[in-house]
CSV table of C-alpha atoms and ligand atoms in Angstrom, one decimal:
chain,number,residue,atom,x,y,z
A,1,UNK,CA,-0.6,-15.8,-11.0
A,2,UNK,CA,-0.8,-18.5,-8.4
A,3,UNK,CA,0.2,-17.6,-4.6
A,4,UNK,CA,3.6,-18.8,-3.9
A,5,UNK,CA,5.1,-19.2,-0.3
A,6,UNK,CA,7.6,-17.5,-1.6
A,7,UNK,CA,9.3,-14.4,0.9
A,8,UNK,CA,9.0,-10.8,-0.7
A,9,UNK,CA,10.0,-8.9,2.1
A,10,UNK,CA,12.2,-9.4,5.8
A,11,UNK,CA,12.6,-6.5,8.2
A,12,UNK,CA,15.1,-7.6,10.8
A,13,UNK,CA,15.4,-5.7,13.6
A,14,UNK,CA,14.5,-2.5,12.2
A,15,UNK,CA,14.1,0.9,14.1
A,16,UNK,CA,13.4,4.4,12.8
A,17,UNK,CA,14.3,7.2,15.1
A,18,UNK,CA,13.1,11.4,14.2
A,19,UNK,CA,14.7,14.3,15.0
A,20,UNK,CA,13.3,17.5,15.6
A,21,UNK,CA,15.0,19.9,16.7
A,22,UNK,CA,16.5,18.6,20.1
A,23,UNK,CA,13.6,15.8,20.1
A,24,UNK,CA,14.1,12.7,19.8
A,25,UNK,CA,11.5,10.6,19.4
A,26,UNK,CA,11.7,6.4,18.3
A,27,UNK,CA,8.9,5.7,15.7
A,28,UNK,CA,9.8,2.4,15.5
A,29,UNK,CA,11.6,-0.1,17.9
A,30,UNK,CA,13.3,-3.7,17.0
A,31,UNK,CA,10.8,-5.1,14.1
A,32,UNK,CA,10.7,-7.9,12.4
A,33,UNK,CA,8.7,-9.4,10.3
A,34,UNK,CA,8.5,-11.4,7.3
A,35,UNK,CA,5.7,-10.7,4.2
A,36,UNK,CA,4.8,-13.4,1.3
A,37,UNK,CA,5.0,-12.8,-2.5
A,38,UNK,CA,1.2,-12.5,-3.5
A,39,UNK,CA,0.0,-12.1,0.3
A,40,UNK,CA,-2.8,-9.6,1.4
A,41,UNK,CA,-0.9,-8.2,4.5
A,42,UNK,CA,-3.0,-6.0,7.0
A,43,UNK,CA,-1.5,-3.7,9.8
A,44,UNK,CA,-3.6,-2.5,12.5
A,45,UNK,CA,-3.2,0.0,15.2
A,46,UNK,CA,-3.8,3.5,17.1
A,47,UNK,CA,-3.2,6.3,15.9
A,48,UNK,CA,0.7,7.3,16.4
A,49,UNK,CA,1.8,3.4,16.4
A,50,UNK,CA,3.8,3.9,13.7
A,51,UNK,CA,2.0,2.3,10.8
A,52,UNK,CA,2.7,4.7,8.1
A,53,UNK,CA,6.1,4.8,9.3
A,54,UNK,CA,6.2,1.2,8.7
A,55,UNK,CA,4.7,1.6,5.3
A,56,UNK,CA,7.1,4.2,4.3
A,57,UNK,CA,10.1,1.7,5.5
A,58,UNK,CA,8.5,-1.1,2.9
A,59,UNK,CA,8.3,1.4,0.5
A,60,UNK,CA,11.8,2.6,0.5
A,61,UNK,CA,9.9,6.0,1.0
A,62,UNK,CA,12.0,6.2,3.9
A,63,UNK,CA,14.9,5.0,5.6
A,64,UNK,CA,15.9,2.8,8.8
A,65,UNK,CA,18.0,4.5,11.4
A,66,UNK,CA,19.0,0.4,12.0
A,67,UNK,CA,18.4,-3.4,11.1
A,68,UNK,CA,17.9,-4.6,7.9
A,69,UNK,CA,15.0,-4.7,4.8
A,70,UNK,CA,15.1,-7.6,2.4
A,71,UNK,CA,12.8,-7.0,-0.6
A,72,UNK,CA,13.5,-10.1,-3.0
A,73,UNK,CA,16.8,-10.5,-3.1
A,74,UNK,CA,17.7,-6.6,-2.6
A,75,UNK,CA,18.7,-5.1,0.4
A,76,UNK,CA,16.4,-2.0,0.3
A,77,UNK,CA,18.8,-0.7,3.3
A,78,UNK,CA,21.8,-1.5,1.5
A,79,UNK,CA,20.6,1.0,-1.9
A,80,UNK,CA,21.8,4.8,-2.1
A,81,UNK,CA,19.3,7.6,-3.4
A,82,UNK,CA,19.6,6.7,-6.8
A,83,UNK,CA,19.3,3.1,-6.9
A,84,UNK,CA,16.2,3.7,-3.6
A,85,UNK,CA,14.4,5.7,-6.4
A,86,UNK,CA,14.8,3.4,-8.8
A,87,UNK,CA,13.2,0.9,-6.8
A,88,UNK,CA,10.5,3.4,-5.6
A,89,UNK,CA,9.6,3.8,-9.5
A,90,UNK,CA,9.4,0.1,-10.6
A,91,UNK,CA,8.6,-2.0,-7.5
A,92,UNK,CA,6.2,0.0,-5.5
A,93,UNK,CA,2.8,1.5,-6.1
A,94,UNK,CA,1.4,3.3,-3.6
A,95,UNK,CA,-2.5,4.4,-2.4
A,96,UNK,CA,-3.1,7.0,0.3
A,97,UNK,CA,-6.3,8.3,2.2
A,98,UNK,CA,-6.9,11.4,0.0
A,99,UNK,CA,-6.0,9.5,-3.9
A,100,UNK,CA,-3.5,12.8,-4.3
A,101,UNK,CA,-4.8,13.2,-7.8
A,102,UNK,CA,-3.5,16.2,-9.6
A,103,UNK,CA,-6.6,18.2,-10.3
A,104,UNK,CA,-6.0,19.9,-13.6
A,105,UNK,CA,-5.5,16.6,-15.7
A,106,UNK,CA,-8.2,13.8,-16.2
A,107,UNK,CA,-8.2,10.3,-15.0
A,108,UNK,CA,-6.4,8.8,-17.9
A,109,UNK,CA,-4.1,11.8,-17.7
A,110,UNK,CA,-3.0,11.2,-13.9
A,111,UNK,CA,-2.1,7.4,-15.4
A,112,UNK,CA,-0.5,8.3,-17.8
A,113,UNK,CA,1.7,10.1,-15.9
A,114,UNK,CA,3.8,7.6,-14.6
A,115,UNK,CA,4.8,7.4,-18.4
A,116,UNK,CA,5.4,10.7,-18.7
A,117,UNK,CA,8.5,10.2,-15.8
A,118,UNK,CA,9.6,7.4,-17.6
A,119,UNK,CA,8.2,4.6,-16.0
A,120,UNK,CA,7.1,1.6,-18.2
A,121,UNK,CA,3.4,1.2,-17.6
A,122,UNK,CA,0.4,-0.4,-19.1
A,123,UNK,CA,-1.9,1.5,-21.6
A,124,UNK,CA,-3.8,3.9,-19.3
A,125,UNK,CA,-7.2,3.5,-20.9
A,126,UNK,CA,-6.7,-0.6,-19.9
A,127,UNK,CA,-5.5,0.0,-16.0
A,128,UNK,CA,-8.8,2.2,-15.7
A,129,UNK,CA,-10.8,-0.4,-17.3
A,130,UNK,CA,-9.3,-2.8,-14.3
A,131,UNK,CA,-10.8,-0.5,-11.7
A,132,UNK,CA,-13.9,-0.4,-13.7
A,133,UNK,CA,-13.9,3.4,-14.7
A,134,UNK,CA,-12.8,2.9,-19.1
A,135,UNK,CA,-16.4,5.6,-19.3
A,136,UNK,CA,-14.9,8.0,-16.9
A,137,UNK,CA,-11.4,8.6,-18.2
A,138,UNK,CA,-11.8,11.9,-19.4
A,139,UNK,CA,-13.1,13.4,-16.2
A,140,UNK,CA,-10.7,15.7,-14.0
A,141,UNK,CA,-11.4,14.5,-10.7
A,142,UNK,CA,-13.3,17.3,-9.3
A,143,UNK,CA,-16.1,15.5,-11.6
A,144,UNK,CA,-15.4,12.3,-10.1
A,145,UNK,CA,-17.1,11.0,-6.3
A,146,UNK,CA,-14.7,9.8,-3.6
A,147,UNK,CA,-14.7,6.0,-4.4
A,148,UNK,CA,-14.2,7.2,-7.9
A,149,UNK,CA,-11.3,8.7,-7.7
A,150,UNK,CA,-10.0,6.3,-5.2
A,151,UNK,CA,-10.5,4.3,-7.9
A,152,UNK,CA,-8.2,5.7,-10.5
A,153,UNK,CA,-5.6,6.2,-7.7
A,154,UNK,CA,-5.7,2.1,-7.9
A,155,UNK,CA,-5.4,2.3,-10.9
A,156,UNK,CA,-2.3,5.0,-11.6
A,157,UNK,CA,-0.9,2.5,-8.7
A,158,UNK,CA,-1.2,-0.9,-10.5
A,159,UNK,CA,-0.4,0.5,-14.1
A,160,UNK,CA,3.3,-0.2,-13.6
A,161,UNK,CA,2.7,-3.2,-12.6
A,162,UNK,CA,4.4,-3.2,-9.0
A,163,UNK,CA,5.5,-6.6,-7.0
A,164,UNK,CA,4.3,-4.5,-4.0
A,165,UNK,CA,1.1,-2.6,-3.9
A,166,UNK,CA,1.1,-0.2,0.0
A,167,UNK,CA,-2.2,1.6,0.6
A,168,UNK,CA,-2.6,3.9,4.0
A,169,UNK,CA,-6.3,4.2,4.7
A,170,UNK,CA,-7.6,3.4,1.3
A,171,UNK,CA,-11.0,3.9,2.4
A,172,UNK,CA,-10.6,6.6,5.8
A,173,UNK,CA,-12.7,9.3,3.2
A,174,UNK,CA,-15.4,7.1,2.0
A,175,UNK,CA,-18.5,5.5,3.3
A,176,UNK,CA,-18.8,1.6,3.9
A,177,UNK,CA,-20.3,0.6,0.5
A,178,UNK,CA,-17.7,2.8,-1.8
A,179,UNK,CA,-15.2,1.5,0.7
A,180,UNK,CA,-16.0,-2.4,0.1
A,181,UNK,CA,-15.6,-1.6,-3.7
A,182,UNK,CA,-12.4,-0.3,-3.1
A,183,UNK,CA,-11.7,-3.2,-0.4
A,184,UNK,CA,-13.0,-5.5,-2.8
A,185,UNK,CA,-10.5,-3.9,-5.4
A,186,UNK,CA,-7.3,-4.2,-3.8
A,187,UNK,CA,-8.2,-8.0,-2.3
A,188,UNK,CA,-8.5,-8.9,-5.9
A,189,UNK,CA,-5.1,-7.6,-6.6
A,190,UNK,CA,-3.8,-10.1,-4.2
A,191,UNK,CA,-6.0,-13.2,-4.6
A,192,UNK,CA,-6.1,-12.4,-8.7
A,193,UNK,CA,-3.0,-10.4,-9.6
A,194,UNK,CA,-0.8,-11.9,-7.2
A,195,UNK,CA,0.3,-9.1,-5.9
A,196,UNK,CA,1.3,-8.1,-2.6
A,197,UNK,CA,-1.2,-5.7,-1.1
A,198,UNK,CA,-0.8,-4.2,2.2
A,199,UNK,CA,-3.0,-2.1,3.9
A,200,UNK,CA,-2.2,-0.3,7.0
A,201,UNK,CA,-5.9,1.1,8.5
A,202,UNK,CA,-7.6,1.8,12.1
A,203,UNK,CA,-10.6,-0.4,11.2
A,204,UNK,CA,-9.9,-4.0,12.9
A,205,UNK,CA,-12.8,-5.8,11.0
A,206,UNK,CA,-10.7,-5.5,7.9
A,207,UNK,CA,-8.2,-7.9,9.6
A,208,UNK,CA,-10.6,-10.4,8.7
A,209,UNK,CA,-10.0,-10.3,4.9
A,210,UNK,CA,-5.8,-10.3,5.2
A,211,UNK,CA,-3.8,-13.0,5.1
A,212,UNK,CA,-1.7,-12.2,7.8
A,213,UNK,CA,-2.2,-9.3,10.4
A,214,UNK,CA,0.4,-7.1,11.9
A,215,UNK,CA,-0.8,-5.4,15.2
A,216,UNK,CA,1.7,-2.1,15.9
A,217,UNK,CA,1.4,-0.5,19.2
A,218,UNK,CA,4.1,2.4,20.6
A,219,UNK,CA,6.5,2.0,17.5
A,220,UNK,CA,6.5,-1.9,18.4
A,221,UNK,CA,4.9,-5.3,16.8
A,222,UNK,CA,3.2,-6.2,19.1
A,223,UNK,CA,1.5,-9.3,17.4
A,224,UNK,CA,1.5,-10.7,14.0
A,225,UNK,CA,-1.6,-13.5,13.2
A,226,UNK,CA,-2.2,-15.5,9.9
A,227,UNK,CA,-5.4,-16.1,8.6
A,228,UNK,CA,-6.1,-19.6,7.0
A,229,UNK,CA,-9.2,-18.6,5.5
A,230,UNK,CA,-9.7,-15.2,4.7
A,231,UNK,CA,-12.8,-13.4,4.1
A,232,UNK,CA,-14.3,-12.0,0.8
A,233,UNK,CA,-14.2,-8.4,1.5
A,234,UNK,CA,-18.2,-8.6,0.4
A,235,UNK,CA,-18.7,-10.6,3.6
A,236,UNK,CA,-17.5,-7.8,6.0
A,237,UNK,CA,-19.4,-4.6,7.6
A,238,UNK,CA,-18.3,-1.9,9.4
B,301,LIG,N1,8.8,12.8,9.8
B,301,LIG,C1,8.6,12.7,11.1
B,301,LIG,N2,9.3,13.5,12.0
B,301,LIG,C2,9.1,13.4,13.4
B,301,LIG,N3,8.2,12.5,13.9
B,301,LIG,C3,7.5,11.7,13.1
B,301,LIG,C4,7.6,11.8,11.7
B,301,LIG,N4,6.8,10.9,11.1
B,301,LIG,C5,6.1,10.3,12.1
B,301,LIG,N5,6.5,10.8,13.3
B,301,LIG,C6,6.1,10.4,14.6
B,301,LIG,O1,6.2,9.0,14.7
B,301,LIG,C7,5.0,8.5,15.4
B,301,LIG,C8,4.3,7.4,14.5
B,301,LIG,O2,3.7,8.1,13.4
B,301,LIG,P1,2.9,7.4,12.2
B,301,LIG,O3,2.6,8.4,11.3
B,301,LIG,O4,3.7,6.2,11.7
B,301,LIG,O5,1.7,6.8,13.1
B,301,LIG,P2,0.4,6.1,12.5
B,301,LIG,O6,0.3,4.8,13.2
B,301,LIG,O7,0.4,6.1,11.0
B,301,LIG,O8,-0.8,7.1,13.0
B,301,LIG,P3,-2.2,7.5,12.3
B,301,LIG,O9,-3.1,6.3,12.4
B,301,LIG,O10,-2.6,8.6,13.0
B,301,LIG,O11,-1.9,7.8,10.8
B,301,LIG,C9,4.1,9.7,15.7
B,301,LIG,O12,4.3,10.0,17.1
B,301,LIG,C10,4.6,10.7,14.8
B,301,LIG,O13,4.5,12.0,15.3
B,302,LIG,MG1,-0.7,7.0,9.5
């Protein structure tokens, strides 16, 4: 699929307030921001900024205590439960620091999950050939190294096919080489699958393979660059 300049997602003025107890505490403050169908999105900051929170709000794995998310022509802040889920299920795929695997069922068995809950996916064996991994599929992932099972977290993630593909330190657990493969992975599902990939992580060189960076400081957007030419995640090194 060709890149389009096409708008996927618009947060306008959102702000996402916790309580605890009798604390209050404002996670995120007056955002806005704008993300492209097929763009390779990455959001940088310290720890605390609010960058999962973000990620969560994009997701739908949260909600905004105010503004407004536009995802397509949905108005992700508009859904109830139901209709959030639905979205959750078809829309999103999601890849987090630790692959959250489920360790008593092999690699083709944690895709084929998604089935399993009724989500229409690809065949399993063919999303873990797309992460390179078709020999390892009936491995639980206790047999399986870091990038590996990183790997068939991708794929569980892309085998329902998801406009938007979030990932929350893809690569905070492994070293630099297994994390370029994975890098390299989830670029390609941007510049290749057209997807939209974003990536929120600590490691600044990695803004230099995004399309556009968002910089999050105290629950606030502080900056947001675009990149005109981005680089091949082979040509960066951390
Ligand atoms: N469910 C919650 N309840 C209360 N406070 C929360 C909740 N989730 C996040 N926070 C607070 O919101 C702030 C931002 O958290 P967030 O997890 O988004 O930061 P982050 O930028 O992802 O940090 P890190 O890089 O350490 O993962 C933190 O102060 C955190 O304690
Ligand atoms: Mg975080």
């Amino acid at each position: 699929m060709e890149k389009r300049d096409k708008t996927l997602i618009e947060f306008k003025n959102v702000g996402k307030i916790y309580h605890t107890g009798d604390i209050v505490y404002e996670a995120l403050h007056d955002v806005n921001l704008s993300i492209d169908e097929g763009e390779m999105v990455v959001v940088l900051g310290p720890s605390g900024a609010g960058k999962s929170t973000l990620l969560n709000m994009l997701g739908g794995l949260d909600s905004a205590t105010s503004g407004t998310i536009m995802f397509g022509e949905k108005e992700v802040t508009a859904l109830n439960d139901r209709e959030l889920g639905v979205f959750r299920a078809t829309d999103v795929g999601i890849i987090f620091q630790f692959y959250n695997l489920i360790p008593t069922l092999t690699a083709i068995e944690n895709v084929a999950l998604m089935s399993e809950l009724g989500i229409d996916i690809m065949d399993p064996g063919e999303a873990l050939k797309l992460v390179g991994l078709e020999d390892r599929k009936n491995n639980f992932p206790s047999q399986l190294s870091g990038g590996q099972q990183q790997r068939v977290s991708i794929a569980r993630a892309i085998a329902k096919r998801p406009r938007l593909l979030l990932c929350d330190e893809p690569t905070g657990a492994l070293d630099t080489v297994t994390g370029k493969e994975i890098l390299k992975l989830l670029q390609k599902q941007s510049t290749e699958g057209g997807r939209t990939v974003v990536m929120v992580t600590h490691n600044s060189l990695f803004a230099d393979i995004a399309d556009k960076v968002i910089y999050v400081k105290n629950g606030t957007v502080t900056e947001i660059t675009i990149n005109e030419s981005p680089k091949d995640a082979d040509e960066i090194d951390w």
